Amino acid sequence: MNKYVAYIVTSVFCIVMPIFFIAYIYWDVSQPKTGPVGNGVQKPTFYQLAPIFGTILMGLGNLPVAIMRYNENKKRIEQEPHDLGREEGTGMDKQEAGVNSLEKQSIYSVLEIVDTQSGERTTLAEFDYVIEAPNWTADHKYLIYNSKGQLYRFELETLESTRIDSGYAIHCNNDHVLSPDGTKLAISHHTQEDGRSRIYIIPIEGGHPELVTALAPSYLHGWSPDGMTLSYCAERSGDYNIYTIPAAGGTETRLTDTLGLDDGPEYSPDGRHIWFNSTRTGFMQVWRMNTDGSDQTQMTFDESNNWFPHVSPDGLSVAFLTYRKGDVAPNDHPANKEVEIRIMSVSGGEERTLVTLFGGQGTINVNSWSPDSRYIAFVSYRI
């Protein structure tokens, strides 16, 4: 008797679940893929739930279940294998793996902007592969992002992407910054000789890369407002600290000397300060110092782990990425976590959660404020 009951239950389940899948897919497809998507955590998507339901179906009914993804550009549903690789490295490894995949999984990237006044989110484009770390150009026309080791220019009017020619530098990570005058792009490329990240500069329209940092690993984060100096995180003698170097190349200057990880150094628009994040207190917190390394001052004080402070062009606000308490080690900034983009005054004080999303590594590694200080561009992800 029991085996007949089990057979009936299994049969009903196997009939109902595919119907649920089909209904969900077509409901999801019918939803707008651009425009405001609201605040807070996005609802669980089909792309995140499919592996769970797939496992149940495979076990109960032995039915093949593929990961279905809606392709915005082609407006169709397609089946693809679950084998895309995420380009990332985290924590003290600081992306030393470069564009070598550290974990194999399907990733769906969503390029978004958020209005810092209203909190309204707008989806610009969706990709069935990894894109990371948008920069906003000073003319307000483009976003620059990296994907699969190369850089791309995304036009905000046409929503089309174009690859930027970077010569032999085809193993770039998500640490790239535009020059203040908008004519150049500084990139972090993993060299073929040793696989370690070094900083190069190319023309904004693309071209031959010029080496800036001979020593490695070096990860770019800031360009001084006068265009003369780059700021970056670098590992020297086993420890990661903040350094600066002339944009034309030359001798680097060490600004921090604490044990642990100092990362994400970025200039304020007035050129007076460098903002960065550090684990020196036991948690990853946001700090600020003078450009010569003096007066290092802690700016956030909670028990979350706060990464990559980005100052708005008007110099009034700073945005940063927050991992929740206990979610990750202080020196780690992995992908595929529930994270927040927070914002506060450059003078410190109360923090405000602007966006809660599924992301982390690649979301806002570099400054992505709009030139008018109204919007922030970022990348969220789905598995």
CSV table of N, CA and C in Angstrom, one decimal, residues 86-237:
chain,number,residue,atom,x,y,z
A,86,ARG,N,33.2,32.2,-12.6
A,86,ARG,CA,33.2,33.5,-12.0
A,86,ARG,C,34.7,34.0,-11.9
A,87,GLU,N,35.0,35.1,-12.4
A,87,GLU,CA,36.4,35.6,-12.3
A,87,GLU,C,36.5,36.4,-11.0
A,88,GLU,N,37.2,35.8,-10.0
A,88,GLU,CA,37.3,36.5,-8.8
A,88,GLU,C,38.4,35.9,-7.9
A,89,GLY,N,38.9,36.7,-7.0
A,89,GLY,CA,39.8,36.3,-5.9
A,89,GLY,C,39.4,37.2,-4.8
A,90,THR,N,39.6,36.7,-3.5
A,90,THR,CA,39.1,37.5,-2.4
A,90,THR,C,40.1,37.7,-1.3
A,91,GLY,N,39.8,38.6,-0.4
A,91,GLY,CA,40.6,38.8,0.8
A,91,GLY,C,42.0,39.0,0.5
A,92,MET,N,42.9,38.4,1.3
A,92,MET,CA,44.3,38.7,1.1
A,92,MET,C,44.9,38.2,-0.2
A,93,ASP,N,44.2,37.3,-0.9
A,93,ASP,CA,44.6,36.9,-2.2
A,93,ASP,C,44.4,38.0,-3.2
A,94,LYS,N,43.5,38.9,-2.9
A,94,LYS,CA,43.3,40.2,-3.6
A,94,LYS,C,43.3,39.9,-5.1
A,95,GLN,N,42.5,38.9,-5.6
A,95,GLN,CA,42.4,38.7,-7.0
A,95,GLN,C,43.7,38.2,-7.6
A,96,GLU,N,44.5,37.6,-6.9
A,96,GLU,CA,45.8,37.2,-7.5
A,96,GLU,C,45.6,36.1,-8.6
A,97,ALA,N,44.4,35.5,-8.5
A,97,ALA,CA,44.1,34.5,-9.6
A,97,ALA,C,43.7,35.2,-10.9
A,98,GLY,N,43.5,36.5,-10.8
A,98,GLY,CA,43.2,37.3,-12.0
A,98,GLY,C,42.0,36.8,-12.7
A,99,VAL,N,42.1,36.5,-14.0
A,99,VAL,CA,40.9,36.1,-14.7
A,99,VAL,C,40.8,34.6,-14.7
A,100,ASN,N,41.6,33.9,-13.9
A,100,ASN,CA,41.4,32.4,-13.8
A,100,ASN,C,40.2,32.2,-12.8
A,101,SER,N,39.3,31.4,-13.3
A,101,SER,CA,38.1,31.1,-12.5
A,101,SER,C,38.4,30.3,-11.2
A,102,LEU,N,37.9,30.8,-10.1
A,102,LEU,CA,38.2,30.2,-8.8
A,102,LEU,C,37.0,29.2,-8.5
A,103,GLU,N,35.9,29.5,-9.1
A,103,GLU,CA,34.7,28.6,-8.9
A,103,GLU,C,33.9,28.5,-10.1
A,104,LYS,N,33.4,27.4,-10.5
A,104,LYS,CA,32.6,27.2,-11.7
A,104,LYS,C,31.1,27.3,-11.3
A,105,GLN,N,30.4,28.3,-11.8
A,105,GLN,CA,29.0,28.4,-11.6
A,105,GLN,C,28.4,29.4,-12.6
A,106,SER,N,27.1,29.2,-12.8
A,106,SER,CA,26.4,30.2,-13.8
A,106,SER,C,26.1,31.5,-13.0
A,107,ILE,N,26.4,32.6,-13.7
A,107,ILE,CA,26.2,33.9,-13.1
A,107,ILE,C,25.4,34.7,-14.1
A,108,TYR,N,24.5,35.4,-13.6
A,108,TYR,CA,23.7,36.3,-14.4
A,108,TYR,C,23.9,37.7,-13.8
A,109,SER,N,24.5,38.7,-14.6
A,109,SER,CA,24.8,40.0,-14.1
A,109,SER,C,23.8,41.0,-14.5
A,110,VAL,N,23.5,41.9,-13.5
A,110,VAL,CA,22.5,43.0,-13.8
A,110,VAL,C,23.2,44.3,-13.5
A,111,LEU,N,23.3,45.1,-14.6
A,111,LEU,CA,23.9,46.5,-14.5
A,111,LEU,C,22.7,47.4,-14.1
A,112,GLU,N,22.9,48.1,-13.0
A,112,GLU,CA,21.9,48.9,-12.4
A,112,GLU,C,22.4,50.3,-12.0
A,113,ILE,N,21.5,51.2,-11.8
A,113,ILE,CA,21.8,52.5,-11.2
A,113,ILE,C,20.8,52.7,-10.1
A,114,VAL,N,21.2,53.5,-9.1
A,114,VAL,CA,20.3,53.8,-8.0
A,114,VAL,C,20.3,55.4,-7.8
A,115,ASP,N,19.2,55.9,-7.6
A,115,ASP,CA,19.0,57.3,-7.3
A,115,ASP,C,19.3,57.5,-5.8
A,116,THR,N,20.4,58.3,-5.5
A,116,THR,CA,20.8,58.4,-4.1
A,116,THR,C,19.8,59.2,-3.2
A,117,GLN,N,18.9,60.0,-3.9
A,117,GLN,CA,17.9,60.8,-3.2
A,117,GLN,C,16.7,60.0,-2.9
A,118,SER,N,16.1,59.3,-3.9
A,118,SER,CA,14.9,58.6,-3.7
A,118,SER,C,15.1,57.1,-3.4
A,119,GLY,N,16.3,56.5,-3.7
A,119,GLY,CA,16.5,55.1,-3.5
A,119,GLY,C,15.9,54.3,-4.6
A,120,GLU,N,15.4,54.9,-5.7
A,120,GLU,CA,14.8,54.1,-6.8
A,120,GLU,C,15.9,53.5,-7.6
A,121,ARG,N,15.7,52.2,-7.9
A,121,ARG,CA,16.7,51.4,-8.7
A,121,ARG,C,16.2,51.3,-10.1
A,122,THR,N,17.1,51.3,-11.1
A,122,THR,CA,16.8,51.2,-12.5
A,122,THR,C,17.7,50.2,-13.1
A,123,THR,N,17.2,49.2,-13.8
A,123,THR,CA,18.0,48.2,-14.5
A,123,THR,C,18.3,48.7,-15.9
A,124,LEU,N,19.6,48.7,-16.2
A,124,LEU,CA,20.1,49.2,-17.5
A,124,LEU,C,20.2,48.1,-18.5
A,125,ALA,N,20.8,46.9,-18.0
A,125,ALA,CA,21.0,45.8,-18.9
A,125,ALA,C,21.2,44.6,-18.1
A,126,GLU,N,21.0,43.4,-18.7
A,126,GLU,CA,21.3,42.1,-18.1
A,126,GLU,C,22.2,41.3,-19.0
A,127,PHE,N,23.1,40.5,-18.3
A,127,PHE,CA,24.1,39.8,-19.1
A,127,PHE,C,24.1,38.3,-18.5
A,128,ASP,N,24.3,37.4,-19.4
A,128,ASP,CA,24.3,36.0,-19.0
A,128,ASP,C,25.8,35.5,-18.7
A,129,TYR,N,26.6,36.5,-18.3
A,129,TYR,CA,28.0,36.2,-17.9
A,129,TYR,C,28.4,37.3,-16.9
A,130,VAL,N,29.6,37.2,-16.4
A,130,VAL,CA,30.0,38.1,-15.4
A,130,VAL,C,30.5,39.5,-16.0
A,131,ILE,N,29.9,40.6,-15.5
A,131,ILE,CA,30.5,41.9,-15.7
A,131,ILE,C,30.8,42.5,-14.3
A,132,GLU,N,31.7,43.4,-14.2
A,132,GLU,CA,32.1,43.9,-12.9
A,132,GLU,C,32.4,45.4,-12.9
A,133,ALA,N,32.2,46.1,-11.8
A,133,ALA,CA,32.9,47.3,-11.4
A,133,ALA,C,32.7,48.5,-12.4
A,134,PRO,N,31.5,49.0,-12.6
A,134,PRO,CA,31.3,50.1,-13.5
A,134,PRO,C,32.0,51.4,-13.1
A,135,ASN,N,32.6,52.2,-14.0
A,135,ASN,CA,33.0,53.6,-13.8
A,135,ASN,C,32.1,54.4,-14.7
A,136,TRP,N,31.8,55.6,-14.2
A,136,TRP,CA,30.9,56.5,-14.9
A,136,TRP,C,31.8,57.6,-15.6
A,137,THR,N,31.7,57.8,-16.9
A,137,THR,CA,32.5,58.8,-17.6
A,137,THR,C,32.0,60.2,-17.2
A,138,ALA,N,33.0,61.2,-17.3
A,138,ALA,CA,32.7,62.5,-16.9
A,138,ALA,C,31.6,63.2,-17.8
A,139,ASP,N,31.5,62.7,-19.1
A,139,ASP,CA,30.5,63.3,-20.0
A,139,ASP,C,29.1,62.7,-19.8
A,140,HIS,N,29.0,61.8,-18.8
A,140,HIS,CA,27.7,61.2,-18.5
A,140,HIS,C,27.2,60.3,-19.5
A,141,LYS,N,28.0,59.9,-20.5
A,141,LYS,CA,27.5,59.2,-21.7
A,141,LYS,C,27.7,57.7,-21.5
A,142,TYR,N,28.7,57.3,-20.8
A,142,TYR,CA,29.1,55.9,-20.8
A,142,TYR,C,29.4,55.3,-19.4
A,143,LEU,N,29.3,54.0,-19.2
A,143,LEU,CA,29.8,53.3,-18.1
A,143,LEU,C,30.9,52.4,-18.6
A,144,ILE,N,32.0,52.3,-17.9
A,144,ILE,CA,33.1,51.4,-18.3
A,144,ILE,C,33.1,50.2,-17.3
A,145,TYR,N,33.1,49.0,-17.8
A,145,TYR,CA,33.1,47.8,-16.9
A,145,TYR,C,34.1,46.8,-17.4
A,146,ASN,N,34.4,45.8,-16.6
A,146,ASN,CA,35.3,44.7,-17.1
A,146,ASN,C,34.5,43.4,-17.1
A,147,SER,N,34.9,42.6,-18.1
A,147,SER,CA,34.3,41.3,-18.2
A,147,SER,C,35.3,40.4,-19.0
A,148,LYS,N,35.5,39.2,-18.5
A,148,LYS,CA,36.3,38.1,-19.1
A,148,LYS,C,37.7,38.7,-19.4
A,149,GLY,N,38.3,39.5,-18.5
A,149,GLY,CA,39.6,40.0,-18.7
A,149,GLY,C,39.8,41.2,-19.5
A,150,GLN,N,38.7,41.8,-20.0
A,150,GLN,CA,38.8,42.9,-20.9
A,150,GLN,C,37.9,44.0,-20.4
A,151,LEU,N,38.0,45.2,-21.0
A,151,LEU,CA,37.2,46.4,-20.6
A,151,LEU,C,36.2,46.7,-21.7
A,152,TYR,N,35.0,47.2,-21.3
A,152,TYR,CA,34.0,47.5,-22.2
A,152,TYR,C,33.4,48.9,-21.9
A,153,ARG,N,32.9,49.5,-23.0
A,153,ARG,CA,32.2,50.8,-22.9
A,153,ARG,C,30.8,50.6,-23.1
A,154,PHE,N,29.9,50.9,-22.1
A,154,PHE,CA,28.5,50.8,-22.2
A,154,PHE,C,27.8,52.1,-22.5
A,155,GLU,N,27.2,52.3,-23.6
A,155,GLU,CA,26.6,53.6,-23.9
A,155,GLU,C,25.2,53.7,-23.3
A,156,LEU,N,25.0,54.7,-22.5
A,156,LEU,CA,23.7,54.9,-21.8
A,156,LEU,C,22.6,55.2,-22.6
A,157,GLU,N,22.8,55.8,-23.8
A,157,GLU,CA,21.7,56.1,-24.7
A,157,GLU,C,21.2,54.9,-25.5
A,158,THR,N,22.1,54.2,-26.0
A,158,THR,CA,21.7,53.0,-26.8
A,158,THR,C,21.7,51.7,-26.1
A,159,LEU,N,22.3,51.7,-24.9
A,159,LEU,CA,22.4,50.5,-24.1
A,159,LEU,C,23.2,49.4,-24.8
A,160,GLU,N,24.2,49.8,-25.6
A,160,GLU,CA,25.1,48.9,-26.3
A,160,GLU,C,26.5,48.9,-25.7
A,161,SER,N,27.1,47.7,-25.7
A,161,SER,CA,28.5,47.6,-25.2
A,161,SER,C,29.5,47.5,-26.3
A,162,THR,N,30.7,48.1,-26.2
A,162,THR,CA,31.7,48.0,-27.2
A,162,THR,C,33.0,47.7,-26.4
A,163,ARG,N,33.8,46.7,-26.9
A,163,ARG,CA,35.1,46.4,-26.3
A,163,ARG,C,36.1,47.5,-26.5
A,164,ILE,N,36.8,47.8,-25.4
A,164,ILE,CA,37.9,48.8,-25.5
A,164,ILE,C,39.2,48.0,-25.8
A,165,ASP,N,39.9,48.4,-26.8
A,165,ASP,CA,41.2,47.7,-27.2
A,165,ASP,C,42.2,48.1,-26.1
A,166,SER,N,42.7,47.1,-25.5
A,166,SER,CA,43.8,47.3,-24.5
A,166,SER,C,45.1,46.6,-24.8
A,167,GLY,N,45.3,46.3,-26.1
A,167,GLY,CA,46.5,45.7,-26.6
A,167,GLY,C,46.7,44.3,-26.0
A,168,TYR,N,47.9,44.1,-25.5
A,168,TYR,CA,48.2,42.8,-24.9
A,168,TYR,C,47.6,42.6,-23.5
A,169,ALA,N,47.0,43.7,-22.9
A,169,ALA,CA,46.5,43.6,-21.6
A,169,ALA,C,45.1,43.0,-21.6
A,170,ILE,N,45.0,41.7,-21.7
A,170,ILE,CA,43.7,41.1,-21.8
A,170,ILE,C,43.3,40.2,-20.6
A,171,HIS,N,44.0,40.4,-19.5
A,171,HIS,CA,43.7,39.7,-18.3
A,171,HIS,C,43.5,40.7,-17.2
A,172,CYS,N,42.6,41.6,-17.4
A,172,CYS,CA,42.3,42.7,-16.5
A,172,CYS,C,41.3,42.3,-15.4
A,173,ASN,N,41.6,42.8,-14.2
A,173,ASN,CA,40.6,42.5,-13.1
A,173,ASN,C,39.7,43.8,-12.9
A,174,ASN,N,39.0,43.8,-11.8
A,174,ASN,CA,38.0,44.9,-11.6
A,174,ASN,C,38.5,46.1,-11.0
A,175,ASP,N,39.8,46.4,-11.0
A,175,ASP,CA,40.4,47.6,-10.5
A,175,ASP,C,40.8,48.5,-11.6
A,176,HIS,N,39.9,49.4,-12.1
A,176,HIS,CA,40.2,50.3,-13.2
A,176,HIS,C,39.6,51.7,-12.9
A,177,VAL,N,40.3,52.7,-13.3
A,177,VAL,CA,39.9,54.1,-13.0
A,177,VAL,C,40.1,55.0,-14.2
A,178,LEU,N,39.2,56.0,-14.3
A,178,LEU,CA,39.3,57.0,-15.4
A,178,LEU,C,40.2,58.2,-14.9
A,179,SER,N,40.9,58.7,-15.8
A,179,SER,CA,41.7,59.9,-15.5
A,179,SER,C,40.7,61.1,-15.3
A,180,PRO,N,41.1,62.1,-14.4
A,180,PRO,CA,40.2,63.2,-14.2
A,180,PRO,C,39.8,64.0,-15.4
A,181,ASP,N,40.6,64.1,-16.4
A,181,ASP,CA,40.3,64.8,-17.7
A,181,ASP,C,39.5,63.9,-18.6
A,182,GLY,N,39.3,62.6,-18.3
A,182,GLY,CA,38.6,61.7,-19.1
A,182,GLY,C,39.2,61.2,-20.4
A,183,THR,N,40.5,61.4,-20.5
A,183,THR,CA,41.2,61.0,-21.7
A,183,THR,C,41.9,59.7,-21.6
A,184,LYS,N,42.1,59.2,-20.4
A,184,LYS,CA,42.9,57.9,-20.2
A,184,LYS,C,42.1,57.0,-19.2
A,185,LEU,N,42.5,55.7,-19.3
A,185,LEU,CA,41.9,54.7,-18.5
A,185,LEU,C,43.1,53.9,-17.9
A,186,ALA,N,43.2,53.9,-16.5
A,186,ALA,CA,44.2,53.1,-15.8
A,186,ALA,C,43.6,51.7,-15.5
A,187,ILE,N,44.3,50.7,-15.7
A,187,ILE,CA,43.8,49.3,-15.5
A,187,ILE,C,44.8,48.5,-14.7
A,188,SER,N,44.3,47.4,-14.2
A,188,SER,CA,45.1,46.4,-13.5
A,188,SER,C,45.1,45.1,-14.3
A,189,HIS,N,46.2,44.8,-14.8
A,189,HIS,CA,46.3,43.6,-15.7
A,189,HIS,C,47.3,42.6,-15.1
A,190,HIS,N,46.9,41.3,-15.2
A,190,HIS,CA,47.7,40.2,-14.7
A,190,HIS,C,48.6,39.8,-15.9
A,191,THR,N,49.9,40.0,-15.7
A,191,THR,CA,50.9,39.8,-16.7
A,191,THR,C,51.1,38.3,-17.0
A,192,GLN,N,51.4,38.0,-18.2
A,192,GLN,CA,51.6,36.6,-18.7
A,192,GLN,C,52.8,36.0,-18.0
A,193,GLU,N,53.8,36.7,-17.7
A,193,GLU,CA,55.0,36.2,-17.1
A,193,GLU,C,54.8,35.5,-15.8
A,194,ASP,N,54.1,36.2,-14.9
A,194,ASP,CA,53.9,35.6,-13.5
A,194,ASP,C,52.5,35.6,-13.0
A,195,GLY,N,51.6,36.1,-13.8
A,195,GLY,CA,50.1,36.1,-13.4
A,195,GLY,C,49.8,37.1,-12.4
A,196,ARG,N,50.7,38.1,-12.1
A,196,ARG,CA,50.4,39.0,-11.0
A,196,ARG,C,50.0,40.4,-11.6
A,197,SER,N,49.2,41.1,-10.8
A,197,SER,CA,48.5,42.3,-11.2
A,197,SER,C,49.5,43.5,-11.2
A,198,ARG,N,49.6,44.2,-12.3
A,198,ARG,CA,50.3,45.4,-12.4
A,198,ARG,C,49.4,46.5,-13.1
A,199,ILE,N,49.8,47.8,-12.8
A,199,ILE,CA,49.0,48.9,-13.3
A,199,ILE,C,49.5,49.4,-14.6
A,200,TYR,N,48.6,49.6,-15.5
A,200,TYR,CA,48.9,50.2,-16.9
A,200,TYR,C,47.9,51.3,-17.2
A,201,ILE,N,48.3,52.2,-18.1
A,201,ILE,CA,47.4,53.2,-18.6
A,201,ILE,C,47.3,53.1,-20.1
A,202,ILE,N,46.0,53.2,-20.6
A,202,ILE,CA,45.7,53.2,-22.0
A,202,ILE,C,44.9,54.4,-22.3
A,203,PRO,N,44.9,54.9,-23.6
A,203,PRO,CA,44.0,56.0,-24.0
A,203,PRO,C,42.5,55.5,-23.8
A,204,ILE,N,41.6,56.5,-23.5
A,204,ILE,CA,40.2,56.1,-23.2
A,204,ILE,C,39.6,55.4,-24.4
A,205,GLU,N,40.0,55.8,-25.6
A,205,GLU,CA,39.4,55.1,-26.8
A,205,GLU,C,40.1,53.8,-27.1
A,206,GLY,N,41.1,53.4,-26.3
A,206,GLY,CA,41.8,52.2,-26.5
A,206,GLY,C,43.1,52.4,-27.1
A,207,GLY,N,44.0,51.4,-26.9
A,207,GLY,CA,45.4,51.6,-27.5
A,207,GLY,C,46.4,50.8,-26.7
A,208,HIS,N,47.7,51.1,-26.9
A,208,HIS,CA,48.8,50.4,-26.3
A,208,HIS,C,48.9,50.7,-24.8
A,209,PRO,N,49.0,49.6,-24.0
A,209,PRO,CA,49.1,49.9,-22.5
A,209,PRO,C,50.5,50.3,-22.1
A,210,GLU,N,50.6,51.3,-21.3
A,210,GLU,CA,51.9,51.8,-20.8
A,210,GLU,C,52.0,51.3,-19.3
A,211,LEU,N,53.1,50.6,-19.0
A,211,LEU,CA,53.3,50.1,-17.6
A,211,LEU,C,53.6,51.2,-16.7
A,212,VAL,N,52.9,51.2,-15.5
A,212,VAL,CA,53.2,52.2,-14.4
A,212,VAL,C,53.9,51.6,-13.3
A,213,THR,N,53.4,50.4,-12.8
A,213,THR,CA,54.0,49.8,-11.6
A,213,THR,C,54.8,48.5,-12.0
A,214,ALA,N,56.1,48.6,-11.9
A,214,ALA,CA,56.9,47.4,-12.2
A,214,ALA,C,56.8,46.3,-11.1
A,215,LEU,N,56.5,46.7,-9.9
A,215,LEU,CA,56.4,45.8,-8.8
A,215,LEU,C,55.0,45.2,-8.8
A,216,ALA,N,54.9,44.0,-8.3
A,216,ALA,CA,53.6,43.3,-8.3
A,216,ALA,C,53.4,42.5,-7.0
A,217,PRO,N,52.2,42.2,-6.6
A,217,PRO,CA,50.9,42.7,-7.2
A,217,PRO,C,50.6,44.1,-6.8
A,218,SER,N,50.0,44.8,-7.7
A,218,SER,CA,49.5,46.2,-7.5
A,218,SER,C,48.1,46.3,-8.0
A,219,TYR,N,47.1,46.9,-7.3
A,219,TYR,CA,45.7,46.9,-7.6
A,219,TYR,C,45.3,48.4,-7.5
A,220,LEU,N,45.0,49.0,-8.7
A,220,LEU,CA,44.6,50.4,-8.8
A,220,LEU,C,43.3,50.7,-8.1
A,221,HIS,N,43.2,51.9,-7.5
A,221,HIS,CA,41.9,52.3,-7.0
A,221,HIS,C,41.6,53.8,-7.2
A,222,GLY,N,42.7,54.6,-7.3
A,222,GLY,CA,42.4,56.1,-7.3
A,222,GLY,C,43.4,56.8,-8.2
A,223,TRP,N,42.9,58.0,-8.7
A,223,TRP,CA,43.7,58.9,-9.5
A,223,TRP,C,43.5,60.3,-9.0
A,224,SER,N,44.6,61.0,-8.6
A,224,SER,CA,44.4,62.3,-8.0
A,224,SER,C,43.8,63.3,-8.9
A,225,PRO,N,43.0,64.2,-8.4
A,225,PRO,CA,42.3,65.2,-9.2
A,225,PRO,C,43.2,66.0,-10.2
A,226,ASP,N,44.5,66.2,-9.8
A,226,ASP,CA,45.3,66.9,-10.7
A,226,ASP,C,45.9,66.0,-11.8
A,227,GLY,N,45.6,64.7,-11.8
A,227,GLY,CA,46.0,63.8,-12.8
A,227,GLY,C,47.5,63.3,-12.7
A,228,MET,N,48.1,63.7,-11.6
A,228,MET,CA,49.6,63.4,-11.5
A,228,MET,C,49.9,62.1,-10.8
A,229,THR,N,49.0,61.6,-9.9
A,229,THR,CA,49.4,60.5,-9.0
A,229,THR,C,48.3,59.4,-9.0
A,230,LEU,N,48.7,58.1,-8.9
A,230,LEU,CA,47.8,57.0,-8.7
A,230,LEU,C,47.9,56.5,-7.3
A,231,SER,N,46.8,56.0,-6.8
A,231,SER,CA,46.8,55.3,-5.5
A,231,SER,C,46.3,53.9,-5.7
A,232,TYR,N,46.9,53.0,-4.9
A,232,TYR,CA,46.7,51.6,-5.1
A,232,TYR,C,47.0,50.8,-3.9
A,233,CYS,N,46.4,49.6,-3.8
A,233,CYS,CA,46.8,48.6,-2.8
A,233,CYS,C,47.8,47.7,-3.4
A,234,ALA,N,48.8,47.3,-2.6
A,234,ALA,CA,49.9,46.5,-3.1
A,234,ALA,C,50.4,45.6,-2.0
A,235,GLU,N,50.8,44.4,-2.3
A,235,GLU,CA,51.5,43.5,-1.4
A,235,GLU,C,53.0,43.6,-1.6
A,236,ARG,N,53.6,43.9,-0.5
A,236,ARG,CA,55.1,44.0,-0.5
A,236,ARG,C,55.6,43.3,0.8
A,237,SER,N,56.4,42.3,0.7
A,237,SER,CA,56.9,41.6,1.8
A,237,SER,C,55.8,40.9,2.7
